[in-house]
Short mmCIF file of C-alpha atoms (C1' of nucleotides) in Angstrom, two decimals:
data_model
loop_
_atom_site.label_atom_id
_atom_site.label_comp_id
_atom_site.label_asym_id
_atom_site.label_seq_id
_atom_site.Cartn_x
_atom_site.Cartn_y
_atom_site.Cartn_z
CA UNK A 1 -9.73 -4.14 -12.94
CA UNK A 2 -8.02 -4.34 -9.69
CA UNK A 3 -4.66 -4.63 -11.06
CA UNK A 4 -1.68 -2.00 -11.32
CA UNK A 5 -0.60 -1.09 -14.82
CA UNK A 6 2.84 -1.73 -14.05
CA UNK A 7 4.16 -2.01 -17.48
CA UNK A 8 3.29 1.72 -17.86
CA UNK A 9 5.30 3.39 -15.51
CA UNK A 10 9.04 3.18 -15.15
CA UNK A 11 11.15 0.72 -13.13
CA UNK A 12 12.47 3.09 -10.71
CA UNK A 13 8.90 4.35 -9.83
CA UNK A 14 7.44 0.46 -9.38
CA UNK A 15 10.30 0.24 -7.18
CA UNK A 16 9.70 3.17 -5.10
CA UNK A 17 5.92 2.05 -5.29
CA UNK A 18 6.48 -1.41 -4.12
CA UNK A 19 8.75 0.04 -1.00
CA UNK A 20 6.32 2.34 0.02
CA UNK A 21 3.77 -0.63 -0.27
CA UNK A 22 5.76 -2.47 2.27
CA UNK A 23 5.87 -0.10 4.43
CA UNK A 24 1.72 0.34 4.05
CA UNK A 25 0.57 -1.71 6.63
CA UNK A 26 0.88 -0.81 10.76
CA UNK A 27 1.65 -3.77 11.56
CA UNK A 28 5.26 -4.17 9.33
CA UNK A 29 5.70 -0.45 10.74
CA UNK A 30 5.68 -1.88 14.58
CA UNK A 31 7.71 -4.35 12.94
CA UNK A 32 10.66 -1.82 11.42
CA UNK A 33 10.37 0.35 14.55
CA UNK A 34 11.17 -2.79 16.88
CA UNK A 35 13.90 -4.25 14.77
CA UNK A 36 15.13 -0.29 14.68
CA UNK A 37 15.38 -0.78 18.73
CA UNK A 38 16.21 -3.93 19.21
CA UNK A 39 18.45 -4.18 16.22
CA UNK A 40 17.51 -7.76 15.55
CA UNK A 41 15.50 -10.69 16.62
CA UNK A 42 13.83 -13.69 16.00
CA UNK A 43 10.10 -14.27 14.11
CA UNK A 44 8.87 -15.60 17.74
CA UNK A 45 10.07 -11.89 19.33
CA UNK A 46 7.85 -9.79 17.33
CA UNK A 47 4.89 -12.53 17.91
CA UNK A 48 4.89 -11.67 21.53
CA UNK A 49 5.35 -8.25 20.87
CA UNK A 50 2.64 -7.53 18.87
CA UNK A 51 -1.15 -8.16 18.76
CA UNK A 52 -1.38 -11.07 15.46
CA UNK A 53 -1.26 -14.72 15.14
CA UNK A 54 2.10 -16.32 14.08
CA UNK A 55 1.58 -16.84 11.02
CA UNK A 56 0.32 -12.87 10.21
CA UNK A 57 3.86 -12.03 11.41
CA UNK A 58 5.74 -14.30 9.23
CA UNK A 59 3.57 -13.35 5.75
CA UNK A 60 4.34 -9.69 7.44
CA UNK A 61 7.91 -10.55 7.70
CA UNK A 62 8.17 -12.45 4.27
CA UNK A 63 6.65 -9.12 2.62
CA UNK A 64 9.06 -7.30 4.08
CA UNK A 65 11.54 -9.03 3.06
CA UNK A 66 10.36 -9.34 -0.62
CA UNK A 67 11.00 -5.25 -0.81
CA UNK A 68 14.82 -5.62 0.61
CA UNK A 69 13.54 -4.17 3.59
CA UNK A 70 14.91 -6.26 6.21
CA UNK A 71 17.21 -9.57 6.02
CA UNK A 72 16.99 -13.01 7.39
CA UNK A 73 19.87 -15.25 8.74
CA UNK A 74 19.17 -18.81 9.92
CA UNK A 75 20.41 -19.72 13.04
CA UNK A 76 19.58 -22.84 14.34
CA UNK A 77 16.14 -23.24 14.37
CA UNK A 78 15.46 -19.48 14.64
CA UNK A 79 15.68 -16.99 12.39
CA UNK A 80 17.45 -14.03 12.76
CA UNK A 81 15.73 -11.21 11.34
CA UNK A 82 17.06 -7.24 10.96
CA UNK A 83 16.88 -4.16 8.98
CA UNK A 84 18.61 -3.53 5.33
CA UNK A 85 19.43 0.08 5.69
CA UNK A 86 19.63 0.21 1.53
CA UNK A 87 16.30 -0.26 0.62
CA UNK A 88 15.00 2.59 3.13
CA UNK A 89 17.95 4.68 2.06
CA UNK A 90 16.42 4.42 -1.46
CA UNK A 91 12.97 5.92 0.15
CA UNK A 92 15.21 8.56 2.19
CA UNK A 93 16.87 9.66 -0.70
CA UNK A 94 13.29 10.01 -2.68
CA UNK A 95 11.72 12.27 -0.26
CA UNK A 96 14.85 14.20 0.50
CA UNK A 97 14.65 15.45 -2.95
CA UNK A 98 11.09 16.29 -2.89
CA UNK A 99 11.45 18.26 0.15
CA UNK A 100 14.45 20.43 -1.03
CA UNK A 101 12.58 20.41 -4.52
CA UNK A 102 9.10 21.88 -3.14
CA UNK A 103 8.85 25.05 -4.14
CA UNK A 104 5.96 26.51 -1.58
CA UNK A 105 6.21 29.98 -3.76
CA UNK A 106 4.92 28.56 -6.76
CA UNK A 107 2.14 26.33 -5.18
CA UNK A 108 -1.61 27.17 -6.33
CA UNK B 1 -9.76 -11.00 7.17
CA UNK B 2 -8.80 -8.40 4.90
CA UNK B 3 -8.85 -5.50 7.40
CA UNK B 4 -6.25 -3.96 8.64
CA UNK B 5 -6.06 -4.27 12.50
CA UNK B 6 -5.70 -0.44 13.41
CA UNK B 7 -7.07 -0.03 16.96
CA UNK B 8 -3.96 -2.38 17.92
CA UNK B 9 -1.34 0.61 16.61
CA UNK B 10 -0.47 3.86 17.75
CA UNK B 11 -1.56 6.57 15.52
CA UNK B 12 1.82 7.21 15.20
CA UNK B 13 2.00 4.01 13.09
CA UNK B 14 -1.60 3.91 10.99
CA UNK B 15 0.04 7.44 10.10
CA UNK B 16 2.98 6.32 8.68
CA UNK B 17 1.26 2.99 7.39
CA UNK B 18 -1.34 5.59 5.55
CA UNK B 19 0.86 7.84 3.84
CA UNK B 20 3.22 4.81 2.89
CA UNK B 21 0.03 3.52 1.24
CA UNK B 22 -0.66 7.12 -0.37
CA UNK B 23 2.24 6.18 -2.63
CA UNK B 24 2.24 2.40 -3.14
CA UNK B 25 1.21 2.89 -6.55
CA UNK B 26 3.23 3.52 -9.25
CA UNK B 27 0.89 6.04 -11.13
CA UNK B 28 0.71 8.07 -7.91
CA UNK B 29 4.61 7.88 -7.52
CA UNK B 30 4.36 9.06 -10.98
CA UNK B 31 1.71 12.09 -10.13
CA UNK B 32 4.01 13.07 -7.34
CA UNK B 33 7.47 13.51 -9.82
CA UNK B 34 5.03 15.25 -12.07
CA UNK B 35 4.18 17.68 -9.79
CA UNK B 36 7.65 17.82 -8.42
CA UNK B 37 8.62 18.88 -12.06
CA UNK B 38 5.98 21.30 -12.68
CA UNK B 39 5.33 22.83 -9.33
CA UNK B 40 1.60 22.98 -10.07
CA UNK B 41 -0.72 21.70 -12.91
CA UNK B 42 -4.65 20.78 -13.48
CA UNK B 43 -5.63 17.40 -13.17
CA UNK B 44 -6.10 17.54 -17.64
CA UNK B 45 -2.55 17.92 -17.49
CA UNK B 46 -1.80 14.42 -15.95
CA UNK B 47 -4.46 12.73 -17.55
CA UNK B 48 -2.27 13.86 -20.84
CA UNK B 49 0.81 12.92 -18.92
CA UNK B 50 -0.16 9.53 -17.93
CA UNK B 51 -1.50 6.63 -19.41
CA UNK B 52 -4.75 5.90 -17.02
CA UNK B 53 -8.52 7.25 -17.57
CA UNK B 54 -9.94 10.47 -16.18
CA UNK B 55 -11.43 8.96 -13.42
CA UNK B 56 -8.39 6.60 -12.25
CA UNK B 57 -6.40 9.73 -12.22
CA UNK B 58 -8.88 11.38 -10.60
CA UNK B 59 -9.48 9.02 -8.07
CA UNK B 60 -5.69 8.97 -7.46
CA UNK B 61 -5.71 12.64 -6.74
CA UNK B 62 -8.44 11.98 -4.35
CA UNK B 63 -6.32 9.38 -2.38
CA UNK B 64 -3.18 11.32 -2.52
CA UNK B 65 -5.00 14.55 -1.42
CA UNK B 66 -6.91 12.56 1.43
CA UNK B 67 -3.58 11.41 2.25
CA UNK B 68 -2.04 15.27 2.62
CA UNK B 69 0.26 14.54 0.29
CA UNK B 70 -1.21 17.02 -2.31
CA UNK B 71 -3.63 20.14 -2.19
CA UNK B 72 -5.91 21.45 -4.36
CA UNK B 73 -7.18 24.65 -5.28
CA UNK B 74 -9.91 25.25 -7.13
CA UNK B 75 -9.58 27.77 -10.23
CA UNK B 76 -12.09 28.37 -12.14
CA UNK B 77 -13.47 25.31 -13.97
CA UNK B 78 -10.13 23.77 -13.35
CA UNK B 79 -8.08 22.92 -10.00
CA UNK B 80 -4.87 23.41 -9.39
CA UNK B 81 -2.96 21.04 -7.32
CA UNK B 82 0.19 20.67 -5.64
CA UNK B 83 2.74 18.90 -3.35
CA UNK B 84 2.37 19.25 0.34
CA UNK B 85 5.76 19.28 1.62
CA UNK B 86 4.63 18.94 5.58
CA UNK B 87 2.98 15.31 4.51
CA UNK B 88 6.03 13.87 2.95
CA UNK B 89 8.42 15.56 6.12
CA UNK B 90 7.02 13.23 8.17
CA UNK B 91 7.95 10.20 5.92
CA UNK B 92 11.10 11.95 5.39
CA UNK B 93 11.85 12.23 8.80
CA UNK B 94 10.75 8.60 10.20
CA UNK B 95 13.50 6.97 6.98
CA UNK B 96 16.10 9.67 8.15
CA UNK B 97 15.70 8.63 11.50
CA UNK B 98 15.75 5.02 10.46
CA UNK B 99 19.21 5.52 8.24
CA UNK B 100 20.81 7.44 10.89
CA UNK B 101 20.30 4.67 13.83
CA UNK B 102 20.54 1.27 12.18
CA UNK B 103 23.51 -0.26 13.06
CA UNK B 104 25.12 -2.68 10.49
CA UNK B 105 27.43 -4.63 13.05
CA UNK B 106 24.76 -5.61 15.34
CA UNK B 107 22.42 -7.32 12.36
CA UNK B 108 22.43 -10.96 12.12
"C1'" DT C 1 -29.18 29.68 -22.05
"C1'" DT C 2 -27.15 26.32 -24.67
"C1'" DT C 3 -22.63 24.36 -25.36
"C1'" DA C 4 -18.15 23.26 -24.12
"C1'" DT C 5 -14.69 22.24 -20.65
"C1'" DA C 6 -12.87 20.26 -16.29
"C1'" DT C 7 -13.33 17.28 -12.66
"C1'" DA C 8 -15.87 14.15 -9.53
"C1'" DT C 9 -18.88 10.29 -8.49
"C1'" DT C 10 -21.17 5.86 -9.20
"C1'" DG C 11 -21.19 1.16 -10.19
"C1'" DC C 12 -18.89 -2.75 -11.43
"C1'" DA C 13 -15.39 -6.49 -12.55
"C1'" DA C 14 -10.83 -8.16 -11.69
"C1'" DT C 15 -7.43 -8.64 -8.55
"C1'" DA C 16 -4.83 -7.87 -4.15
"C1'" DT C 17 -4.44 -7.65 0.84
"C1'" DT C 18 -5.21 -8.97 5.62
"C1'" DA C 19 -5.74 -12.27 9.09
"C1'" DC C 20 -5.81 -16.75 10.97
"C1'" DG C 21 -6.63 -21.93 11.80
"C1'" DA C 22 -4.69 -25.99 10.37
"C1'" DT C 23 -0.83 -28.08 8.97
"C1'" DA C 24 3.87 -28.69 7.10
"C1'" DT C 25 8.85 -28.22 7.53
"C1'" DA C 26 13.12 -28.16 9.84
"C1'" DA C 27 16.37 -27.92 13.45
"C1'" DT C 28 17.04 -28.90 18.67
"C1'" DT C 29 16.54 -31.22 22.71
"C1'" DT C 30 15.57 -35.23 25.50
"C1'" DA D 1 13.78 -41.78 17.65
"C1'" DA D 2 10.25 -39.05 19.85
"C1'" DA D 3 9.07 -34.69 21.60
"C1'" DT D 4 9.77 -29.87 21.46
"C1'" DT D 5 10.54 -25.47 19.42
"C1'" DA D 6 10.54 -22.05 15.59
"C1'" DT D 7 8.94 -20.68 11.39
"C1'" DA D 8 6.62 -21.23 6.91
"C1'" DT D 9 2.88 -22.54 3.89
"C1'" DC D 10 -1.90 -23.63 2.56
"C1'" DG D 11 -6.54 -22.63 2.31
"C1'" DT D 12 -10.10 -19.58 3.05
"C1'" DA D 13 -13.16 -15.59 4.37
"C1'" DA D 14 -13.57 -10.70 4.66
"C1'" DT D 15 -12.30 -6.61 2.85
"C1'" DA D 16 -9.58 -3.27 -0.02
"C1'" DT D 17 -7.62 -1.65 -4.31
"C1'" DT D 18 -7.32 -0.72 -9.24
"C1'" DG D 19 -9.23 0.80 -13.41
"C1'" DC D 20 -12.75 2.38 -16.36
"C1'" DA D 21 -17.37 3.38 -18.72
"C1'" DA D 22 -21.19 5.96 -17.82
"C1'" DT D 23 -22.84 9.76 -15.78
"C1'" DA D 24 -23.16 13.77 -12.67
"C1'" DT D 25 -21.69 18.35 -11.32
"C1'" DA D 26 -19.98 22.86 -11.87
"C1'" DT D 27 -17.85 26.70 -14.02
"C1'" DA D 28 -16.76 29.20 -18.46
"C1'" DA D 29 -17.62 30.45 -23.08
"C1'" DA D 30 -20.62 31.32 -27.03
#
DNA sequence: TTTATATATTGCAATATTACGATATAATTT
DNA sequence: AAATTATATCGTAATATTGCAATATATAAA
């Protein structure tokens, strides 16, 4: 069909699903790892730093911020945009656990 | 378009952008706490676990395992798969990093 | 060797994603 | 107010994803 049978699986795992789904895309990872160094910046910032057409970055940037992933504060005609440390904490905390979880031993 | 621009990233990136995508999917979210529960099971098992056909499940196990997220063994008629720790470190590590070095005061 | 069991592959329909040109909106500057 | 600047939205084409029925493959059991 072409569309996810969300209804079947639990909220916490769409919500995990849809972070990771964010976060699917090279593009909106450039994007995280140059709010990450430049802490925050404007929509027009990222344009010139990466290789896509305005409006790519802002449906990038609105997807993003969709998932909680980062924020955006008007200011003046700009927008300033920078990461929410929450909703990646939620994805930290995920694979934390399966990494202390994996049991190597009892793998076939 | 519709295709993802990947020559203009680092490898780095379409790394993290592919195993993001490995798990932007709720059933596969689900496969993953399944076999975080049971250390190791035969794809039957999830197909009785979850509520998706044979082959969606079985196609999911193909993207996870193309992914390195999961290995499989084959045994007997069956296979036996499993979490791959080393694939979900690297996710693990990029959000740790990520938590550690955001800083709250200098967001907009 | 026929049958049963376990998983993978193929083909297809429905839907989602990616990218961008054109254009709209909204605040700032002149 | 008109021009400029910054971002968002619309519309569209190309491609990808999701899910499953039908079927193929491959090993085990009878």
């Amino acid at each position: 069909m072409g569309i996810t049978k969300t209804d079947f699986f639990t909220s916490k795992q769409n919500q995990l699903a849809n972070l990771a789904k964010a976060l699917a895309n090279p593009a909106r990872i450039a994007i995280v790892e140059y709010l990450l160094k430049v802490d925050s910046c404007i929509c027009g910032d990222i344009v010139t730093e990466l290789p896509l057409a305005q409006p790519t970055i802002s449906q990038h940037l609105k997807e993003l911020k969709n998932a909680g992933i980062i924020q955006g504060t008007i200011e003046g005609k700009s927008i300033c945009y920078c990461l929410n440390a929450d909703a990646i904490q939620i994805l930290q905390t995920f694979f934390s656990k399966i990494i202390t979880k994996v049991d190597k031993n009892k793998c076939c």
